[in-house]
């Protein structure tokens, strides 16, 4: 069975939406170097080198939706999925809560410090950490104020919204 056939209809729809966003303003139904550079800039990340961009595009001038879907399906098949992400988030969960409870929250400052300090990409390619502003945008709508003044990330609600 091909990796693409292992995707759910929701995942396929999400891939289509992501492809449309990455395709950017050109709307030429291909992801090109120009599209990728624009995406990295929008996310506040260091733009990959020309060689890295060529690798992302499998040496092509651009990739269409079918090629993109196949690449992403292969990458997604490498993840253990929701449980792995959930377990990673639980490392930051409120220690007074039962970690078996599917509805859990994470103190946002601890999570933000950890996530924004991790180097993304290859070592030696520059500072590719997730920016704090970008982090805030990614968790927007999933943070609430507690009575004691702390801010918590509603991890279980985020997982339900974004991770199949």
CSV table of C-alpha atoms in Angstrom, one decimal:
chain,number,residue,atom,x,y,z
A,1,UNK,CA,0.0,0.0,0.0
A,2,UNK,CA,1.4,3.4,-0.9
A,3,UNK,CA,1.8,6.0,1.8
A,4,UNK,CA,-0.7,8.2,0.1
A,5,UNK,CA,-3.4,5.5,0.4
A,6,UNK,CA,-2.8,5.4,4.2
A,7,UNK,CA,-4.0,9.0,4.6
A,8,UNK,CA,-7.5,9.7,5.9
A,9,UNK,CA,-9.8,12.0,3.9
A,10,UNK,CA,-9.2,14.7,6.6
A,11,UNK,CA,-5.5,14.5,6.2
A,12,UNK,CA,-5.8,14.7,2.4
A,13,UNK,CA,-8.0,17.8,2.8
A,14,UNK,CA,-5.4,19.3,5.1
A,15,UNK,CA,-2.7,18.6,2.6
A,16,UNK,CA,-4.7,20.3,-0.1
A,17,UNK,CA,-5.1,23.4,2.1
A,18,UNK,CA,-1.4,23.5,3.0
A,19,UNK,CA,-0.5,23.1,-0.7
A,20,UNK,CA,-2.7,26.1,-1.6
A,21,UNK,CA,-1.1,28.2,1.2
A,22,UNK,CA,2.4,27.3,0.1
A,23,UNK,CA,1.6,27.9,-3.6
A,24,UNK,CA,1.1,31.4,-2.4
A,25,UNK,CA,0.2,34.3,-4.6
A,26,UNK,CA,1.3,32.7,-7.8
A,27,UNK,CA,-1.6,30.2,-7.7
A,28,UNK,CA,0.1,28.3,-10.5
A,29,UNK,CA,-0.6,24.9,-9.0
A,30,UNK,CA,3.1,24.3,-8.4
A,31,UNK,CA,5.3,24.8,-5.3
A,32,UNK,CA,8.4,26.5,-6.5
A,33,UNK,CA,11.6,27.9,-4.9
A,34,UNK,CA,9.9,31.3,-4.9
A,35,UNK,CA,6.9,29.9,-3.0
A,36,UNK,CA,9.1,28.2,-0.4
A,37,UNK,CA,11.2,31.3,0.2
A,38,UNK,CA,8.1,33.3,0.7
A,39,UNK,CA,6.8,30.7,3.2
A,40,UNK,CA,10.0,30.7,5.2
A,41,UNK,CA,10.0,34.5,5.4
A,42,UNK,CA,6.3,34.5,6.5
A,43,UNK,CA,7.1,32.0,9.3
A,44,UNK,CA,10.1,34.1,10.3
A,45,UNK,CA,12.6,31.3,9.6
A,46,UNK,CA,15.9,31.4,8.0
A,47,UNK,CA,15.6,30.8,4.3
A,48,UNK,CA,17.2,27.5,3.2
A,49,UNK,CA,20.1,27.5,0.8
A,50,UNK,CA,19.6,26.9,-2.9
A,51,UNK,CA,20.8,23.3,-2.5
A,52,UNK,CA,18.3,22.7,0.3
A,53,UNK,CA,15.5,24.1,-1.8
A,54,UNK,CA,16.5,21.9,-4.7
A,55,UNK,CA,16.4,18.9,-2.3
A,56,UNK,CA,12.9,19.9,-1.1
A,57,UNK,CA,11.7,20.0,-4.7
A,58,UNK,CA,13.4,16.8,-5.7
A,59,UNK,CA,15.5,18.7,-8.2
A,60,UNK,CA,12.5,19.9,-10.1
A,61,UNK,CA,11.6,23.5,-11.0
A,62,UNK,CA,8.4,23.0,-9.0
A,63,UNK,CA,6.2,20.2,-7.7
A,64,UNK,CA,2.5,19.7,-8.3
A,65,UNK,CA,-0.1,18.6,-5.8
A,66,UNK,CA,0.3,14.9,-6.5
A,67,UNK,CA,4.1,15.0,-6.0
A,68,UNK,CA,3.6,17.1,-2.9
A,69,UNK,CA,1.0,14.7,-1.5
A,70,UNK,CA,3.3,11.7,-2.1
A,71,UNK,CA,6.2,13.4,-0.4
A,72,UNK,CA,4.1,14.5,2.6
A,73,UNK,CA,2.4,11.1,2.9
A,74,UNK,CA,5.9,9.4,3.1
A,75,UNK,CA,7.0,12.0,5.8
A,76,UNK,CA,3.7,11.6,7.8
A,77,UNK,CA,4.1,7.8,7.8
A,78,UNK,CA,7.3,8.3,9.8
A,79,UNK,CA,5.4,9.7,12.7
A,80,UNK,CA,3.8,7.6,15.4
A,81,UNK,CA,1.0,10.2,15.3
A,82,UNK,CA,-1.1,11.8,17.9
A,83,UNK,CA,0.1,9.6,20.8
A,84,UNK,CA,3.7,10.7,20.3
A,85,UNK,CA,2.8,14.4,20.2
A,86,UNK,CA,0.4,14.0,23.2
A,87,UNK,CA,3.2,12.3,25.2
A,88,UNK,CA,5.6,15.1,24.3
A,89,UNK,CA,3.2,17.7,25.5
A,90,UNK,CA,2.4,15.9,28.7
A,91,UNK,CA,6.1,16.4,29.7
A,92,UNK,CA,5.0,20.0,30.3
A,93,UNK,CA,1.6,19.2,31.8
A,94,UNK,CA,0.5,20.4,35.2
A,95,UNK,CA,1.9,17.9,37.7
A,96,UNK,CA,-1.2,18.0,39.9
A,97,UNK,CA,-3.3,16.6,37.0
A,98,UNK,CA,-3.8,12.9,36.1
A,99,UNK,CA,-1.8,12.5,33.0
A,100,UNK,CA,-4.1,9.7,31.8
A,101,UNK,CA,-6.9,12.3,31.7
A,102,UNK,CA,-7.4,13.1,27.9
A,103,UNK,CA,-8.2,16.7,28.8
A,104,UNK,CA,-5.0,18.3,30.0
A,105,UNK,CA,-3.4,21.7,30.0
A,106,UNK,CA,0.2,22.9,29.8
A,107,UNK,CA,1.8,25.9,31.4
A,108,UNK,CA,2.5,28.1,28.3
A,109,UNK,CA,5.7,29.7,29.5
A,110,UNK,CA,7.4,26.4,30.0
A,111,UNK,CA,6.3,25.1,26.7
A,112,UNK,CA,7.2,28.3,24.9
A,113,UNK,CA,10.7,28.3,26.4
A,114,UNK,CA,11.3,24.7,25.3
A,115,UNK,CA,9.8,25.0,21.8
A,116,UNK,CA,11.6,28.3,21.0
A,117,UNK,CA,15.0,27.0,22.1
A,118,UNK,CA,15.1,23.9,19.9
A,119,UNK,CA,17.2,24.2,16.8
A,120,UNK,CA,15.2,23.2,13.7
A,121,UNK,CA,16.9,21.8,10.7
A,122,UNK,CA,20.5,20.7,10.2
A,123,UNK,CA,23.2,21.6,12.7
A,124,UNK,CA,25.4,24.3,11.3
A,125,UNK,CA,22.7,25.9,9.1
A,126,UNK,CA,22.2,28.9,11.3
A,127,UNK,CA,19.7,29.8,13.9
A,128,UNK,CA,16.5,28.1,12.8
A,129,UNK,CA,14.6,28.2,16.1
A,130,UNK,CA,10.9,29.0,16.1
A,131,UNK,CA,10.3,32.7,16.8
A,132,UNK,CA,8.3,33.6,19.9
A,133,UNK,CA,5.9,35.7,17.8
A,134,UNK,CA,5.3,32.8,15.5
A,135,UNK,CA,4.8,30.5,18.5
A,136,UNK,CA,2.2,32.9,19.9
A,137,UNK,CA,0.4,32.8,16.5
A,138,UNK,CA,0.4,29.0,16.4
A,139,UNK,CA,-1.2,28.7,19.8
A,140,UNK,CA,-3.6,31.6,19.4
A,141,UNK,CA,-7.0,30.6,20.5
A,142,UNK,CA,-5.7,27.7,22.7
A,143,UNK,CA,-4.4,29.8,25.6
A,144,UNK,CA,-6.5,30.8,28.6
A,145,UNK,CA,-5.8,32.7,31.8
A,146,UNK,CA,-6.1,30.9,35.1
A,147,UNK,CA,-7.4,32.4,38.3
A,148,UNK,CA,-3.9,32.4,39.7
A,149,UNK,CA,-2.6,34.6,36.8
A,150,UNK,CA,-0.9,31.8,34.9
A,151,UNK,CA,-1.6,31.2,31.2
A,152,UNK,CA,-2.2,27.7,30.1
A,153,UNK,CA,-2.1,26.0,26.7
A,154,UNK,CA,-5.2,23.8,26.2
A,155,UNK,CA,-3.1,21.0,24.8
A,156,UNK,CA,-5.9,18.5,24.4
A,157,UNK,CA,-8.1,21.0,22.5
A,158,UNK,CA,-5.2,21.9,20.2
A,159,UNK,CA,-4.6,18.2,19.6
A,160,UNK,CA,-8.2,17.6,18.8
A,161,UNK,CA,-8.2,20.6,16.3
A,162,UNK,CA,-4.9,19.9,14.5
A,163,UNK,CA,-3.7,16.3,15.0
A,164,UNK,CA,-5.8,13.4,13.6
